[in-house]
Short mmCIF file of C-alpha atoms in Angstrom, two decimals:
data_model
loop_
_atom_site.label_atom_id
_atom_site.label_comp_id
_atom_site.label_asym_id
_atom_site.label_seq_id
_atom_site.Cartn_x
_atom_site.Cartn_y
_atom_site.Cartn_z
CA ASP A 16 -8.59 5.28 -11.18
CA ALA A 17 -7.78 6.70 -7.78
CA LYS A 18 -10.71 8.41 -6.11
CA THR A 19 -8.64 11.11 -4.46
CA THR A 20 -6.77 14.27 -5.45
CA GLN A 21 -3.59 15.34 -3.66
CA PRO A 22 -0.98 18.01 -4.37
CA PRO A 23 2.08 16.44 -5.99
CA SER A 24 4.53 17.86 -3.48
CA MET A 25 4.80 19.91 -0.30
CA ASP A 26 7.55 21.30 1.88
CA CYS A 27 7.47 21.61 5.64
CA ALA A 28 10.06 22.91 8.09
CA GLU A 29 11.38 20.45 10.62
CA GLY A 30 9.55 20.74 13.93
CA ARG A 31 6.49 22.36 12.41
CA ALA A 32 3.16 20.71 11.76
CA ALA A 33 2.75 19.19 8.30
CA ASN A 34 -0.78 19.47 6.95
CA LEU A 35 -1.44 17.29 3.93
CA PRO A 36 -4.75 17.87 2.12
CA CYS A 37 -6.80 15.37 0.17
CA ASN A 38 -9.96 15.83 -1.89
CA HIS A 39 -12.38 12.94 -2.23
CA SER A 40 -15.55 14.59 -3.45
CA THR A 41 -17.11 11.36 -4.76
CA ILE A 42 -16.69 9.38 -1.54
CA SER A 43 -19.55 7.00 -0.75
CA GLY A 44 -21.18 6.61 2.64
CA ASN A 45 -19.54 3.25 3.30
CA GLU A 46 -16.02 4.30 2.29
CA TYR A 47 -13.26 5.04 4.75
CA VAL A 48 -10.41 7.52 4.32
CA TYR A 49 -7.02 5.87 4.78
CA TRP A 50 -3.57 7.39 4.82
CA TYR A 51 -0.35 5.54 4.07
CA ARG A 52 3.15 6.72 3.46
CA GLN A 53 6.04 5.22 1.55
CA ILE A 54 9.57 6.00 2.52
CA HIS A 55 12.06 5.45 -0.28
CA SER A 56 12.54 1.79 -1.21
CA GLN A 57 10.17 0.48 1.46
CA GLY A 58 6.63 -0.86 1.48
CA PRO A 59 3.82 1.54 2.35
CA GLN A 60 3.27 2.15 6.04
CA TYR A 61 -0.24 2.48 7.46
CA ILE A 62 -0.75 5.79 9.28
CA ILE A 63 -4.40 6.31 10.18
CA HIS A 64 -7.93 5.96 8.91
CA GLY A 65 -11.40 7.30 9.64
CA LEU A 66 -14.99 7.24 8.50
CA LYS A 67 -16.66 10.42 9.72
CA ASN A 68 -15.06 11.54 12.94
CA ASN A 69 -11.64 13.04 13.39
CA GLU A 70 -9.06 10.52 14.50
CA THR A 71 -5.74 10.74 16.31
CA ASN A 72 -3.07 8.18 17.03
CA GLU A 73 0.60 8.24 17.98
CA MET A 74 1.64 9.09 14.45
CA ALA A 75 -0.86 11.65 13.20
CA SER A 76 -4.28 13.23 13.28
CA LEU A 77 -6.92 12.93 10.59
CA ILE A 78 -9.43 15.72 10.11
CA ILE A 79 -12.42 14.87 7.91
CA THR A 80 -14.78 17.64 6.82
CA GLU A 81 -18.41 17.36 7.79
CA ASP A 82 -19.48 16.66 4.20
CA ARG A 83 -16.64 14.06 3.96
CA LYS A 84 -15.49 15.47 0.65
CA SER A 85 -12.02 16.30 1.87
CA SER A 86 -9.62 15.52 4.67
CA THR A 87 -6.30 16.64 6.11
CA LEU A 88 -3.56 14.53 7.57
CA ILE A 89 -1.62 16.34 10.27
CA LEU A 90 1.86 15.34 11.40
CA PRO A 91 2.16 17.48 14.52
CA HIS A 92 5.93 17.88 14.73
CA ALA A 93 7.56 16.88 11.47
CA THR A 94 11.03 15.36 11.51
CA LEU A 95 13.41 14.52 8.69
CA ARG A 96 12.27 10.91 8.98
CA ASP A 97 8.81 11.97 7.86
CA THR A 98 10.11 12.68 4.36
CA ALA A 99 8.07 10.30 2.20
CA VAL A 100 5.29 10.00 -0.35
CA TYR A 101 1.92 10.20 1.40
CA TYR A 102 -1.08 8.47 -0.10
CA CYS A 103 -4.69 9.30 0.67
CA ILE A 104 -6.92 6.33 -0.13
CA VAL A 105 -10.68 5.96 -0.13
CA ARG A 106 -12.04 2.45 0.16
CA ALA A 107 -14.89 0.41 1.56
CA ARG A 108 -14.20 -2.35 4.09
CA ASP A 109 -13.62 -5.17 1.64
CA ASP A 110 -12.15 -3.16 -1.20
CA LYS A 111 -8.65 -3.37 -2.59
CA ILE A 112 -6.36 -0.32 -2.53
CA ILE A 113 -5.73 1.55 -5.75
CA PHE A 114 -2.90 4.04 -5.38
CA GLY A 115 -2.79 7.48 -6.92
CA LYS A 116 0.38 9.52 -7.19
CA GLY A 117 0.30 10.81 -3.62
CA THR A 118 2.04 13.85 -2.16
CA ARG A 119 5.81 13.92 -1.91
CA LEU A 120 6.52 15.60 1.44
CA HIS A 121 9.93 17.19 1.92
CA ILE A 122 10.91 18.05 5.47
CA LEU A 123 13.40 20.91 5.43
CA PRO A 124 16.07 21.12 8.14
CA GLY B 26 0.09 -2.23 13.79
CA ALA B 27 0.01 -5.66 12.25
CA VAL B 28 3.12 -7.07 10.60
CA VAL B 29 3.47 -8.39 7.07
CA SER B 30 6.78 -9.91 6.09
CA GLN B 31 8.19 -10.59 2.63
CA HIS B 32 11.05 -12.82 1.64
CA PRO B 33 13.47 -12.42 0.02
CA SER B 34 14.01 -8.68 0.27
CA ARG B 35 16.35 -8.76 -2.72
CA VAL B 36 16.85 -11.40 -5.37
CA ILE B 37 18.83 -11.59 -8.57
CA CYS B 38 17.94 -14.27 -11.09
CA LYS B 39 18.98 -15.21 -14.57
CA SER B 40 16.75 -14.53 -17.54
CA GLY B 41 14.47 -17.48 -18.23
CA THR B 42 14.39 -18.80 -14.69
CA SER B 43 11.58 -18.56 -12.15
CA VAL B 44 11.67 -16.84 -8.80
CA LYS B 45 9.31 -17.11 -5.85
CA ILE B 46 8.48 -14.33 -3.38
CA GLU B 47 6.75 -15.13 -0.10
CA CYS B 48 4.38 -12.90 1.83
CA ARG B 49 3.42 -13.75 5.39
CA SER B 50 1.06 -12.10 7.85
CA LEU B 51 2.88 -12.61 11.14
CA ASP B 52 0.31 -11.75 13.79
CA PHE B 53 -3.05 -11.94 12.10
CA GLN B 54 -4.98 -14.09 9.68
CA ALA B 55 -5.50 -12.76 6.20
CA THR B 56 -8.09 -14.30 3.92
CA THR B 57 -7.13 -11.75 1.30
CA MET B 58 -3.69 -10.63 0.17
CA PHE B 59 -2.70 -8.32 -2.65
CA TRP B 60 0.34 -8.13 -4.89
CA TYR B 61 1.70 -4.88 -6.33
CA ARG B 62 4.55 -3.93 -8.60
CA GLN B 63 6.34 -0.60 -8.53
CA PHE B 64 8.76 0.76 -11.10
CA PRO B 65 11.17 3.57 -10.21
CA LYS B 66 9.51 6.94 -9.61
CA GLN B 67 6.07 5.49 -10.19
CA SER B 68 3.20 4.62 -7.90
CA LEU B 69 2.28 1.10 -6.85
CA MET B 70 0.29 -0.85 -9.44
CA LEU B 71 -2.05 -3.60 -8.27
CA MET B 72 -1.31 -6.88 -10.00
CA ALA B 73 -3.69 -9.33 -8.37
CA THR B 74 -5.88 -10.14 -5.41
CA SER B 75 -5.19 -13.43 -3.69
CA ASN B 76 -7.89 -15.21 -1.71
CA GLU B 77 -7.10 -18.10 0.59
CA GLY B 78 -8.14 -21.40 -0.93
CA SER B 79 -9.24 -20.01 -4.28
CA LYS B 80 -7.79 -18.68 -7.50
CA ALA B 81 -6.31 -15.23 -7.61
CA THR B 82 -8.04 -12.39 -9.44
CA TYR B 83 -5.70 -10.58 -11.80
CA GLU B 84 -5.92 -6.96 -12.88
CA GLN B 85 -6.30 -6.16 -16.54
CA GLY B 86 -3.07 -6.55 -18.45
CA VAL B 87 -1.37 -8.82 -15.91
CA GLU B 88 -0.50 -12.26 -17.28
CA LYS B 89 -1.74 -14.91 -14.89
CA ASP B 90 0.47 -17.60 -16.40
CA LYS B 91 3.55 -15.48 -15.89
CA PHE B 92 2.79 -14.29 -12.37
CA LEU B 93 1.59 -17.34 -10.47
CA ILE B 94 -0.06 -16.64 -7.15
CA ASN B 95 -0.77 -19.21 -4.48
CA HIS B 96 -2.55 -18.48 -1.21
CA ALA B 97 -2.54 -21.83 0.52
CA SER B 98 -3.01 -20.69 4.11
CA LEU B 99 -4.41 -17.78 6.07
CA THR B 100 -0.92 -16.42 6.68
CA LEU B 101 1.00 -17.13 3.48
CA SER B 102 0.74 -16.07 -0.15
CA THR B 103 3.42 -16.59 -2.79
CA LEU B 104 4.12 -14.87 -6.08
CA THR B 105 6.17 -16.79 -8.64
CA VAL B 106 7.55 -14.88 -11.59
CA THR B 107 7.98 -17.51 -14.29
CA SER B 108 10.44 -17.32 -17.16
CA ALA B 109 11.68 -14.00 -15.89
CA HIS B 110 12.96 -11.36 -18.28
CA PRO B 111 14.90 -8.17 -17.57
CA GLU B 112 11.71 -6.12 -18.00
CA ASP B 113 10.26 -7.99 -15.00
CA SER B 114 12.88 -6.33 -12.81
CA SER B 115 10.93 -4.28 -10.31
CA PHE B 116 9.94 -3.75 -6.68
CA TYR B 117 7.23 -6.25 -5.75
CA ILE B 118 5.11 -5.51 -2.69
CA CYS B 119 2.48 -7.60 -0.98
CA SER B 120 -0.23 -6.57 1.42
CA ALA B 121 -2.67 -8.38 3.63
CA ARG B 122 -6.11 -7.43 4.85
CA GLU B 123 -6.98 -8.08 8.46
CA SER B 124 -9.97 -10.38 8.67
CA ASP B 125 -12.84 -9.67 10.99
CA SER B 126 -11.44 -6.49 12.43
CA GLY B 127 -14.83 -5.45 13.69
CA VAL B 128 -16.07 -1.93 13.12
CA SER B 129 -12.81 -0.49 12.00
CA GLY B 130 -12.67 -1.06 8.29
CA ASN B 131 -10.42 -4.07 7.71
CA THR B 132 -7.11 -2.29 7.52
CA ILE B 133 -4.61 -3.45 4.91
CA TYR B 134 -0.96 -3.75 5.91
CA PHE B 135 2.00 -3.89 3.56
CA GLY B 136 5.17 -5.90 3.48
CA GLU B 137 8.63 -4.41 3.15
CA GLY B 138 8.84 -5.21 -0.54
CA SER B 139 11.10 -7.42 -2.64
CA TRP B 140 13.53 -6.12 -5.20
CA LEU B 141 13.80 -8.40 -8.22
CA THR B 142 16.62 -7.98 -10.69
CA VAL B 143 16.66 -10.20 -13.77
CA VAL B 144 20.01 -10.38 -15.54
#
């Protein structure tokens, strides 16, 4: 079973920041938080990952709470091309990925 | 990010025949690759873990004699669907784990996926 809980769907206006929450209350100390997204009919795309500290790259920012039990993926300026299913994954370094149902993000024009 | 390539992207085969899907890591070595299957409007389901030079590990309920996996090199894994039936029609996706990526958690990258239609 997936170790994370995400809302099934969210809407965000184009140009605004999209904040996608994820709960992972049973995360272990050696497990990372990963985010992927899947645009229709494509393979999942890696977005970002982190262990304890907040992370930022050219695609997004990842905010992890101090107790590590939840995190938020932030897409700073959402575009229509960001419409996708977003998956929050918790895994240790050598673990496989087990997908949950993710959050279906709709970007509204 | 690292690139994983699958081929073919789409394939149609006749019922009873076998079809092979290739998964290549283009710019990194991958001792471990994973194969997933995805039906419409569902999430990805892990089928098996493929380790270079050894037998694949299959998830519960996946028939190893039907879905043959070979991982002969650090950059190539293949999935062969044997004696395909229409119910095997699906989106098959591979992924590869970067080896020795230091402190950063061994990120897994996914291929573009392969659509299989069995007629």
